Every structure is written in C-alpha cells, then in structure tokens.
Amino acid sequence: DQACSTILTLFSTLSSLNATSLTLPQLSALSSLQPPLPSVTPTEIPPGLKADICHYVLHCSSSYGWMGRLFFKKRLTLTLRKIISLQTSIPPSDIILTRRSSPLTPSFYIALDRTRSEIVICIRGTMSLNDILTDLTISQSSEPPSEGTRHQGIYTAAERVFNGSENVVKRLKEEHPDYRLVITGHSLGAGCAFYLSGMFKGGGYRPRTFCYGVPCVE
C-alpha cells in the first residue's frame, strides 16, 4: 500500500510539472519519493556448486548443435552427437537419445555421464519455428498439481519430454542404480526443465536441476 501511494504521488507530481523546466530542488524532491530498494546480502556460491553451474552450461550450449558452434565461431561440419561429445567429454556411444523439436515438443537429449555417475537430460531453448509455437502458446492453466497458473505451452512441452524420456531414464537407472538424474536447459529448455523436475519427483526420483535463463513459467 505504501509503495502504491508513493507511485501515485510521483505521477501526480510529474503531471503538475513541466518536465523541461524542473529545477534541481524539484528533481531532488522527486527522487526522495522513490521507494527504498530492498537490501540484498550477497551469497557466496560454494566452489562445488560453481563448478557444476559451469559444467552444465556446456550441455545447454551443445544442445544447440551447429547454431551453438556458429555463435562461438567454431567448426560446423559436425553432427549433434559429436558436438555434444566434444563439449561435454561424453563419448558419442553414451549419448543415449536425441530428439528433434516438433510442435509443442522441444529438442532434447539424454546422456550417460560415466565420469560423474549421472544421467543427464538436456533441453534446448528456442531455435526453430516449432519452439516459437511453444513460446506463443501462452494460455494459462491452473490444473492440479500446480497451486497457481502456469505457461501452458511450456508445461505441455515438459509433459512430452517426460513421456519421451521416462522409460529411458527408468532403464538407465536400473542399469546404474547409483547414478544421479540431472535435468538442465536454457531459456525455453529451462522452463521445461523446471516442470520436468517436478514430474520426475512425482515419479520417485530426486533430480538435480540446473536452469539457465528461465522464462516466467508461473
């Protein structure tokens, strides 16, 4: 209420003044009407977590394939599997599944990282017309289990990734019971990763989730 009152006072003051003839005392008076900014205490990121953040961003970068390499001005004559392998040091034979995007379904891949003992699901961000269609499906839904509204296009995309990955993850988990499930994505992929993490938690998994450039999804 105090913030709203301050904003109304500010607009009222501005409307009564000619902006081209404001004096320094008037400008000082206007600046005093600005609500104080909340204090933020810097949080030190633990070294292990910082290393993980730097590692999984390589997965997100590789998910863009040749477009990602074009951004970094590197060789383009490589397949998606080879690009993923080159940037993440995971052998092509351990990139278990790759999927192209389709309407309301983002491009994603599943990889087995034997060095880190992880099953990684990486979801690409917007790069195709199919992805733009997902972005623009902005109708809101409040169906369970969500407690509020959600971006229906991204949620539907996450459901489709879940349907396309659940059996693969289940099989890999049976073969490697000690491996952790990691879900990561950038932009549109980050929004999907956010929802997908909840879906896998509902299935009894405890995924680690790393989202980069998350859009407003709820």
PDB file of C-alpha atoms in Angstrom:
ATOM      1  CA  ASP A   1       0.000   0.000   0.000  1.00  0.00           C
ATOM      2  CA  GLN A   2       2.833   2.386   0.833  1.00  0.00           C
ATOM      3  CA  ALA A   3       4.557   1.659  -2.490  1.00  0.00           C
ATOM      4  CA  CYS A   4       1.319   2.250  -4.442  1.00  0.00           C
ATOM      5  CA  SER A   5       0.742   5.527  -2.581  1.00  0.00           C
ATOM      6  CA  THR A   6       4.293   6.646  -3.366  1.00  0.00           C
ATOM      7  CA  ILE A   7       3.906   5.832  -7.068  1.00  0.00           C
ATOM      8  CA  LEU A   8       0.592   7.728  -7.268  1.00  0.00           C
ATOM      9  CA  THR A   9       2.185  10.728  -5.557  1.00  0.00           C
ATOM     10  CA  LEU A  10       5.080  10.615  -8.011  1.00  0.00           C
ATOM     11  CA  PHE A  11       2.790  10.531 -11.054  1.00  0.00           C
ATOM     12  CA  SER A  12       0.653  13.308  -9.636  1.00  0.00           C
ATOM     13  CA  THR A  13       3.723  15.470  -9.074  1.00  0.00           C
ATOM     14  CA  LEU A  14       5.048  14.809 -12.569  1.00  0.00           C
ATOM     15  CA  SER A  15       1.741  15.640 -14.195  1.00  0.00           C
ATOM     16  CA  SER A  16       1.639  19.012 -12.453  1.00  0.00           C
ATOM     17  CA  LEU A  17       5.125  19.982 -13.563  1.00  0.00           C
ATOM     18  CA  ASN A  18       6.654  20.914 -16.878  1.00  0.00           C
ATOM     19  CA  ALA A  19       9.471  18.369 -17.271  1.00  0.00           C
ATOM     20  CA  THR A  20      11.549  20.844 -19.294  1.00  0.00           C
ATOM     21  CA  SER A  21      11.530  23.451 -16.533  1.00  0.00           C
ATOM     22  CA  LEU A  22      12.335  21.325 -13.477  1.00  0.00           C
ATOM     23  CA  THR A  23      14.832  22.896 -11.091  1.00  0.00           C
ATOM     24  CA  LEU A  24      17.457  20.964  -9.122  1.00  0.00           C
ATOM     25  CA  PRO A  25      15.459  21.270  -5.851  1.00  0.00           C
ATOM     26  CA  GLN A  26      12.379  19.886  -7.662  1.00  0.00           C
ATOM     27  CA  LEU A  27      14.389  16.978  -9.079  1.00  0.00           C
ATOM     28  CA  SER A  28      15.770  16.294  -5.601  1.00  0.00           C
ATOM     29  CA  ALA A  29      12.232  16.313  -4.194  1.00  0.00           C
ATOM     30  CA  LEU A  30      11.092  13.848  -6.867  1.00  0.00           C
ATOM     31  CA  SER A  31      13.994  11.491  -6.160  1.00  0.00           C
ATOM     32  CA  SER A  32      13.070  11.473  -2.488  1.00  0.00           C
ATOM     33  CA  LEU A  33       9.679   9.970  -3.427  1.00  0.00           C
ATOM     34  CA  GLN A  34      11.297   6.819  -4.807  1.00  0.00           C
ATOM     35  CA  PRO A  35      10.629   3.841  -2.500  1.00  0.00           C
ATOM     36  CA  PRO A  36      13.804   2.484  -0.899  1.00  0.00           C
ATOM     37  CA  LEU A  37      15.243  -0.562  -2.636  1.00  0.00           C
ATOM     38  CA  PRO A  38      15.320  -3.752  -0.557  1.00  0.00           C
ATOM     39  CA  SER A  39      18.725  -4.617   0.815  1.00  0.00           C
ATOM     40  CA  VAL A  40      20.322  -7.686  -0.735  1.00  0.00           C
ATOM     41  CA  THR A  41      23.009  -9.664   1.009  1.00  0.00           C
ATOM     42  CA  PRO A  42      25.451 -11.233  -1.485  1.00  0.00           C
ATOM     43  CA  THR A  43      25.515 -15.006  -1.241  1.00  0.00           C
ATOM     44  CA  GLU A  44      28.774 -16.830  -1.736  1.00  0.00           C
ATOM     45  CA  ILE A  45      28.356 -19.739  -4.157  1.00  0.00           C
ATOM     46  CA  PRO A  46      30.092 -22.881  -2.847  1.00  0.00           C
ATOM     47  CA  PRO A  47      33.021 -23.873  -5.114  1.00  0.00           C
ATOM     48  CA  GLY A  48      31.457 -27.271  -5.903  1.00  0.00           C
ATOM     49  CA  LEU A  49      28.178 -25.707  -6.990  1.00  0.00           C
ATOM     50  CA  LYS A  50      30.003 -23.080  -9.044  1.00  0.00           C
ATOM     51  CA  ALA A  51      31.862 -25.843 -10.882  1.00  0.00           C
ATOM     52  CA  ASP A  52      28.566 -27.652 -11.547  1.00  0.00           C
ATOM     53  CA  ILE A  53      26.984 -24.480 -12.941  1.00  0.00           C
ATOM     54  CA  CYS A  54      29.922 -24.067 -15.319  1.00  0.00           C
ATOM     55  CA  HIS A  55      29.728 -27.736 -16.320  1.00  0.00           C
ATOM     56  CA  TYR A  56      26.018 -27.990 -17.149  1.00  0.00           C
ATOM     57  CA  VAL A  57      26.046 -24.818 -19.211  1.00  0.00           C
ATOM     58  CA  LEU A  58      28.235 -26.801 -21.624  1.00  0.00           C
ATOM     59  CA  HIS A  59      25.370 -29.261 -22.033  1.00  0.00           C
ATOM     60  CA  CYS A  60      22.977 -26.404 -22.772  1.00  0.00           C
ATOM     61  CA  SER A  61      25.378 -24.887 -25.301  1.00  0.00           C
ATOM     62  CA  SER A  62      25.908 -28.218 -27.063  1.00  0.00           C
ATOM     63  CA  SER A  63      22.153 -28.791 -27.358  1.00  0.00           C
ATOM     64  CA  TYR A  64      22.022 -26.016 -29.979  1.00  0.00           C
ATOM     65  CA  GLY A  65      24.245 -28.080 -32.276  1.00  0.00           C
ATOM     66  CA  TRP A  66      25.717 -26.234 -35.235  1.00  0.00           C
ATOM     67  CA  MET A  67      23.984 -22.998 -34.247  1.00  0.00           C
ATOM     68  CA  GLY A  68      25.753 -23.007 -30.909  1.00  0.00           C
ATOM     69  CA  ARG A  69      29.085 -23.606 -32.591  1.00  0.00           C
ATOM     70  CA  LEU A  70      28.350 -20.820 -35.073  1.00  0.00           C
ATOM     71  CA  PHE A  71      27.934 -18.482 -32.109  1.00  0.00           C
ATOM     72  CA  PHE A  72      31.367 -19.485 -30.841  1.00  0.00           C
ATOM     73  CA  LYS A  73      32.836 -19.353 -34.400  1.00  0.00           C
ATOM     74  CA  LYS A  74      33.911 -22.978 -34.409  1.00  0.00           C
ATOM     75  CA  ARG A  75      33.692 -25.850 -36.899  1.00  0.00           C
ATOM     76  CA  LEU A  76      30.187 -26.506 -38.209  1.00  0.00           C
ATOM     77  CA  THR A  77      30.751 -29.792 -40.031  1.00  0.00           C
ATOM     78  CA  LEU A  78      29.887 -31.963 -37.034  1.00  0.00           C
ATOM     79  CA  THR A  79      26.814 -33.993 -36.106  1.00  0.00           C
ATOM     80  CA  LEU A  80      24.835 -33.144 -32.971  1.00  0.00           C
ATOM     81  CA  ARG A  81      26.188 -36.206 -31.150  1.00  0.00           C
ATOM     82  CA  LYS A  82      29.765 -35.227 -31.973  1.00  0.00           C
ATOM     83  CA  ILE A  83      29.168 -31.653 -30.829  1.00  0.00           C
ATOM     84  CA  ILE A  84      27.656 -32.850 -27.538  1.00  0.00           C
ATOM     85  CA  SER A  85      30.586 -35.230 -27.088  1.00  0.00           C
ATOM     86  CA  LEU A  86      33.153 -32.546 -27.902  1.00  0.00           C
ATOM     87  CA  GLN A  87      31.753 -30.018 -25.440  1.00  0.00           C
ATOM     88  CA  THR A  88      30.857 -32.376 -22.578  1.00  0.00           C
ATOM     89  CA  SER A  89      33.570 -35.073 -22.980  1.00  0.00           C
ATOM     90  CA  ILE A  90      30.867 -37.761 -23.064  1.00  0.00           C
ATOM     91  CA  PRO A  91      31.558 -40.424 -25.732  1.00  0.00           C
ATOM     92  CA  PRO A  92      29.025 -40.452 -28.612  1.00  0.00           C
ATOM     93  CA  SER A  93      28.090 -44.018 -27.651  1.00  0.00           C
ATOM     94  CA  ASP A  94      26.857 -42.733 -24.265  1.00  0.00           C
ATOM     95  CA  ILE A  95      24.531 -40.151 -25.807  1.00  0.00           C
ATOM     96  CA  ILE A  96      21.556 -42.439 -25.464  1.00  0.00           C
ATOM     97  CA  LEU A  97      18.814 -40.441 -27.127  1.00  0.00           C
ATOM     98  CA  THR A  98      18.436 -37.287 -29.218  1.00  0.00           C
ATOM     99  CA  ARG A  99      15.114 -35.815 -30.306  1.00  0.00           C
ATOM    100  CA  ARG A 100      14.382 -33.054 -32.785  1.00  0.00           C
ATOM    101  CA  SER A 101      11.793 -30.427 -31.991  1.00  0.00           C
ATOM    102  CA  SER A 102       8.199 -30.682 -33.190  1.00  0.00           C
ATOM    103  CA  PRO A 103       5.095 -28.608 -32.381  1.00  0.00           C
ATOM    104  CA  LEU A 104       4.923 -28.211 -28.587  1.00  0.00           C
ATOM    105  CA  THR A 105       7.874 -30.594 -28.160  1.00  0.00           C
ATOM    106  CA  PRO A 106      11.382 -29.154 -27.701  1.00  0.00           C
ATOM    107  CA  SER A 107      14.602 -30.735 -28.868  1.00  0.00           C
ATOM    108  CA  PHE A 108      16.324 -32.668 -26.075  1.00  0.00           C
ATOM    109  CA  TYR A 109      18.850 -35.392 -25.451  1.00  0.00           C
ATOM    110  CA  ILE A 110      19.680 -37.956 -22.769  1.00  0.00           C
ATOM    111  CA  ALA A 111      23.293 -38.785 -21.998  1.00  0.00           C
ATOM    112  CA  LEU A 112      25.066 -41.134 -19.635  1.00  0.00           C
ATOM    113  CA  ASP A 113      27.987 -39.416 -17.926  1.00  0.00           C
ATOM    114  CA  ARG A 114      30.081 -42.267 -16.525  1.00  0.00           C
ATOM    115  CA  THR A 115      32.760 -39.909 -15.207  1.00  0.00           C
ATOM    116  CA  ARG A 116      30.291 -38.046 -12.996  1.00  0.00           C
ATOM    117  CA  SER A 117      27.912 -41.009 -12.452  1.00  0.00           C
ATOM    118  CA  GLU A 118      24.946 -39.099 -13.880  1.00  0.00           C
ATOM    119  CA  ILE A 119      22.015 -39.498 -16.220  1.00  0.00           C
ATOM    120  CA  VAL A 120      21.630 -36.108 -17.911  1.00  0.00           C
ATOM    121  CA  ILE A 121      18.524 -34.769 -19.646  1.00  0.00           C
ATOM    122  CA  CYS A 122      19.279 -31.545 -21.523  1.00  0.00           C
ATOM    123  CA  ILE A 123      16.531 -29.494 -23.197  1.00  0.00           C
ATOM    124  CA  ARG A 124      17.336 -26.948 -25.899  1.00  0.00           C
ATOM    125  CA  GLY A 125      15.975 -23.426 -25.955  1.00  0.00           C
ATOM    126  CA  THR A 126      14.129 -21.665 -28.767  1.00  0.00           C
ATOM    127  CA  MET A 127      15.757 -22.180 -32.163  1.00  0.00           C
ATOM    128  CA  SER A 128      13.013 -23.313 -34.572  1.00  0.00           C
ATOM    129  CA  LEU A 129       9.502 -22.361 -35.628  1.00  0.00           C
ATOM    130  CA  ASN A 130       8.235 -25.288 -33.561  1.00  0.00           C
ATOM    131  CA  ASP A 131       9.850 -23.739 -30.487  1.00  0.00           C
ATOM    132  CA  ILE A 132       8.320 -20.348 -31.259  1.00  0.00           C
ATOM    133  CA  LEU A 133       4.908 -22.021 -31.399  1.00  0.00           C
ATOM    134  CA  THR A 134       5.538 -23.386 -27.900  1.00  0.00           C
ATOM    135  CA  ASP A 135       6.611 -19.948 -26.668  1.00  0.00           C
ATOM    136  CA  LEU A 136       3.463 -18.348 -28.078  1.00  0.00           C
ATOM    137  CA  THR A 137       1.087 -20.891 -26.553  1.00  0.00           C
ATOM    138  CA  ILE A 138       0.709 -18.632 -23.562  1.00  0.00           C
ATOM    139  CA  SER A 139      -2.734 -19.661 -22.355  1.00  0.00           C
ATOM    140  CA  GLN A 140      -2.644 -20.226 -18.621  1.00  0.00           C
ATOM    141  CA  SER A 141      -3.694 -23.368 -16.802  1.00  0.00           C
ATOM    142  CA  SER A 142      -4.306 -23.932 -13.105  1.00  0.00           C
ATOM    143  CA  GLU A 143      -4.998 -27.656 -13.126  1.00  0.00           C
ATOM    144  CA  PRO A 144      -3.524 -29.825 -10.342  1.00  0.00           C
ATOM    145  CA  PRO A 145      -0.848 -30.334  -9.156  1.00  0.00           C
ATOM    146  CA  SER A 146       0.004 -26.674  -9.801  1.00  0.00           C
ATOM    147  CA  GLU A 147      -1.049 -24.313  -6.995  1.00  0.00           C
ATOM    148  CA  GLY A 148      -1.170 -21.336  -9.359  1.00  0.00           C
ATOM    149  CA  THR A 149      -1.287 -20.573 -13.055  1.00  0.00           C
ATOM    150  CA  ARG A 150       1.331 -21.892 -15.463  1.00  0.00           C
ATOM    151  CA  HIS A 151       2.525 -21.347 -19.036  1.00  0.00           C
ATOM    152  CA  GLN A 152       0.524 -23.996 -20.869  1.00  0.00           C
ATOM    153  CA  GLY A 153       2.839 -24.265 -23.888  1.00  0.00           C
ATOM    154  CA  ILE A 154       5.961 -24.875 -21.823  1.00  0.00           C
ATOM    155  CA  TYR A 155       4.128 -27.214 -19.461  1.00  0.00           C
ATOM    156  CA  THR A 156       2.810 -29.269 -22.384  1.00  0.00           C
ATOM    157  CA  ALA A 157       6.332 -29.380 -23.826  1.00  0.00           C
ATOM    158  CA  ALA A 158       7.655 -30.655 -20.492  1.00  0.00           C
ATOM    159  CA  GLU A 159       4.970 -33.344 -20.406  1.00  0.00           C
ATOM    160  CA  ARG A 160       6.026 -34.539 -23.846  1.00  0.00           C
ATOM    161  CA  VAL A 161       9.684 -34.624 -22.849  1.00  0.00           C
ATOM    162  CA  PHE A 162       8.670 -36.616 -19.779  1.00  0.00           C
ATOM    163  CA  ASN A 163       6.687 -39.085 -21.871  1.00  0.00           C
ATOM    164  CA  GLY A 164       9.606 -39.430 -24.273  1.00  0.00           C
ATOM    165  CA  SER A 165      12.265 -39.870 -21.595  1.00  0.00           C
ATOM    166  CA  GLU A 166      10.669 -41.656 -18.641  1.00  0.00           C
ATOM    167  CA  ASN A 167      11.189 -45.214 -19.912  1.00  0.00           C
ATOM    168  CA  VAL A 168      14.769 -44.474 -20.996  1.00  0.00           C
ATOM    169  CA  VAL A 169      15.615 -42.951 -17.614  1.00  0.00           C
ATOM    170  CA  LYS A 170      13.971 -45.890 -15.838  1.00  0.00           C
ATOM    171  CA  ARG A 171      16.067 -48.384 -17.826  1.00  0.00           C
ATOM    172  CA  LEU A 172      19.291 -46.456 -17.249  1.00  0.00           C
ATOM    173  CA  LYS A 173      18.520 -46.149 -13.544  1.00  0.00           C
ATOM    174  CA  GLU A 174      18.004 -49.920 -13.315  1.00  0.00           C
ATOM    175  CA  GLU A 175      21.352 -50.482 -15.029  1.00  0.00           C
ATOM    176  CA  HIS A 176      23.099 -47.804 -12.933  1.00  0.00           C
ATOM    177  CA  PRO A 177      21.206 -47.508  -9.622  1.00  0.00           C
ATOM    178  CA  ASP A 178      23.862 -45.243  -8.091  1.00  0.00           C
ATOM    179  CA  TYR A 179      23.701 -42.665 -10.887  1.00  0.00           C
ATOM    180  CA  ARG A 180      22.007 -39.318 -10.192  1.00  0.00           C
ATOM    181  CA  LEU A 181      19.425 -37.820 -12.509  1.00  0.00           C
ATOM    182  CA  VAL A 182      20.318 -34.290 -13.663  1.00  0.00           C
ATOM    183  CA  ILE A 183      17.933 -32.101 -15.668  1.00  0.00           C
ATOM    184  CA  THR A 184      19.166 -28.932 -17.337  1.00  0.00           C
ATOM    185  CA  GLY A 185      18.086 -26.488 -20.029  1.00  0.00           C
ATOM    186  CA  HIS A 186      18.390 -22.952 -21.332  1.00  0.00           C
ATOM    187  CA  SER A 187      15.582 -20.452 -21.966  1.00  0.00           C
ATOM    188  CA  LEU A 188      12.577 -22.440 -23.207  1.00  0.00           C
ATOM    189  CA  GLY A 189      14.526 -25.541 -22.168  1.00  0.00           C
ATOM    190  CA  ALA A 190      14.968 -24.100 -18.682  1.00  0.00           C
ATOM    191  CA  GLY A 191      11.219 -23.627 -18.321  1.00  0.00           C
ATOM    192  CA  CYS A 192      10.681 -27.227 -19.428  1.00  0.00           C
ATOM    193  CA  ALA A 193      13.407 -28.408 -17.025  1.00  0.00           C
ATOM    194  CA  PHE A 194      11.617 -26.636 -14.171  1.00  0.00           C
ATOM    195  CA  TYR A 195       8.368 -28.505 -14.830  1.00  0.00           C
ATOM    196  CA  LEU A 196      10.094 -31.757 -15.805  1.00  0.00           C
ATOM    197  CA  SER A 197      11.940 -31.862 -12.498  1.00  0.00           C
ATOM    198  CA  GLY A 198       8.615 -31.840 -10.662  1.00  0.00           C
ATOM    199  CA  MET A 199       7.268 -34.609 -12.872  1.00  0.00           C
ATOM    200  CA  PHE A 200      10.233 -36.852 -12.129  1.00  0.00           C
ATOM    201  CA  LYS A 201       9.987 -36.048  -8.420  1.00  0.00           C
ATOM    202  CA  GLY A 202       6.397 -37.244  -8.573  1.00  0.00           C
ATOM    203  CA  GLY A 203       7.740 -40.495 -10.027  1.00  0.00           C
ATOM    204  CA  GLY A 204      10.041 -41.086  -7.067  1.00  0.00           C
ATOM    205  CA  TYR A 205      13.236 -39.553  -8.455  1.00  0.00           C
ATOM    206  CA  ARG A 206      15.293 -36.829  -6.798  1.00  0.00           C
ATOM    207  CA  PRO A 207      16.764 -34.928  -9.751  1.00  0.00           C
ATOM    208  CA  ARG A 208      19.259 -32.103  -9.558  1.00  0.00           C
ATOM    209  CA  THR A 209      18.063 -29.277 -11.799  1.00  0.00           C
ATOM    210  CA  PHE A 210      20.117 -26.517 -13.399  1.00  0.00           C
ATOM    211  CA  CYS A 211      18.127 -23.874 -15.302  1.00  0.00           C
ATOM    212  CA  TYR A 212      19.733 -21.049 -17.284  1.00  0.00           C
ATOM    213  CA  GLY A 213      17.725 -18.008 -18.370  1.00  0.00           C
ATOM    214  CA  VAL A 214      14.415 -19.287 -17.026  1.00  0.00           C
ATOM    215  CA  PRO A 215      11.326 -17.627 -18.582  1.00  0.00           C
ATOM    216  CA  CYS A 216       8.290 -16.724 -16.493  1.00  0.00           C
ATOM    217  CA  VAL A 217       6.517 -20.073 -16.203  1.00  0.00           C
ATOM    218  CA  GLU A 218       4.141 -19.483 -13.273  1.00  0.00           C
TER     219      GLU A 218
END
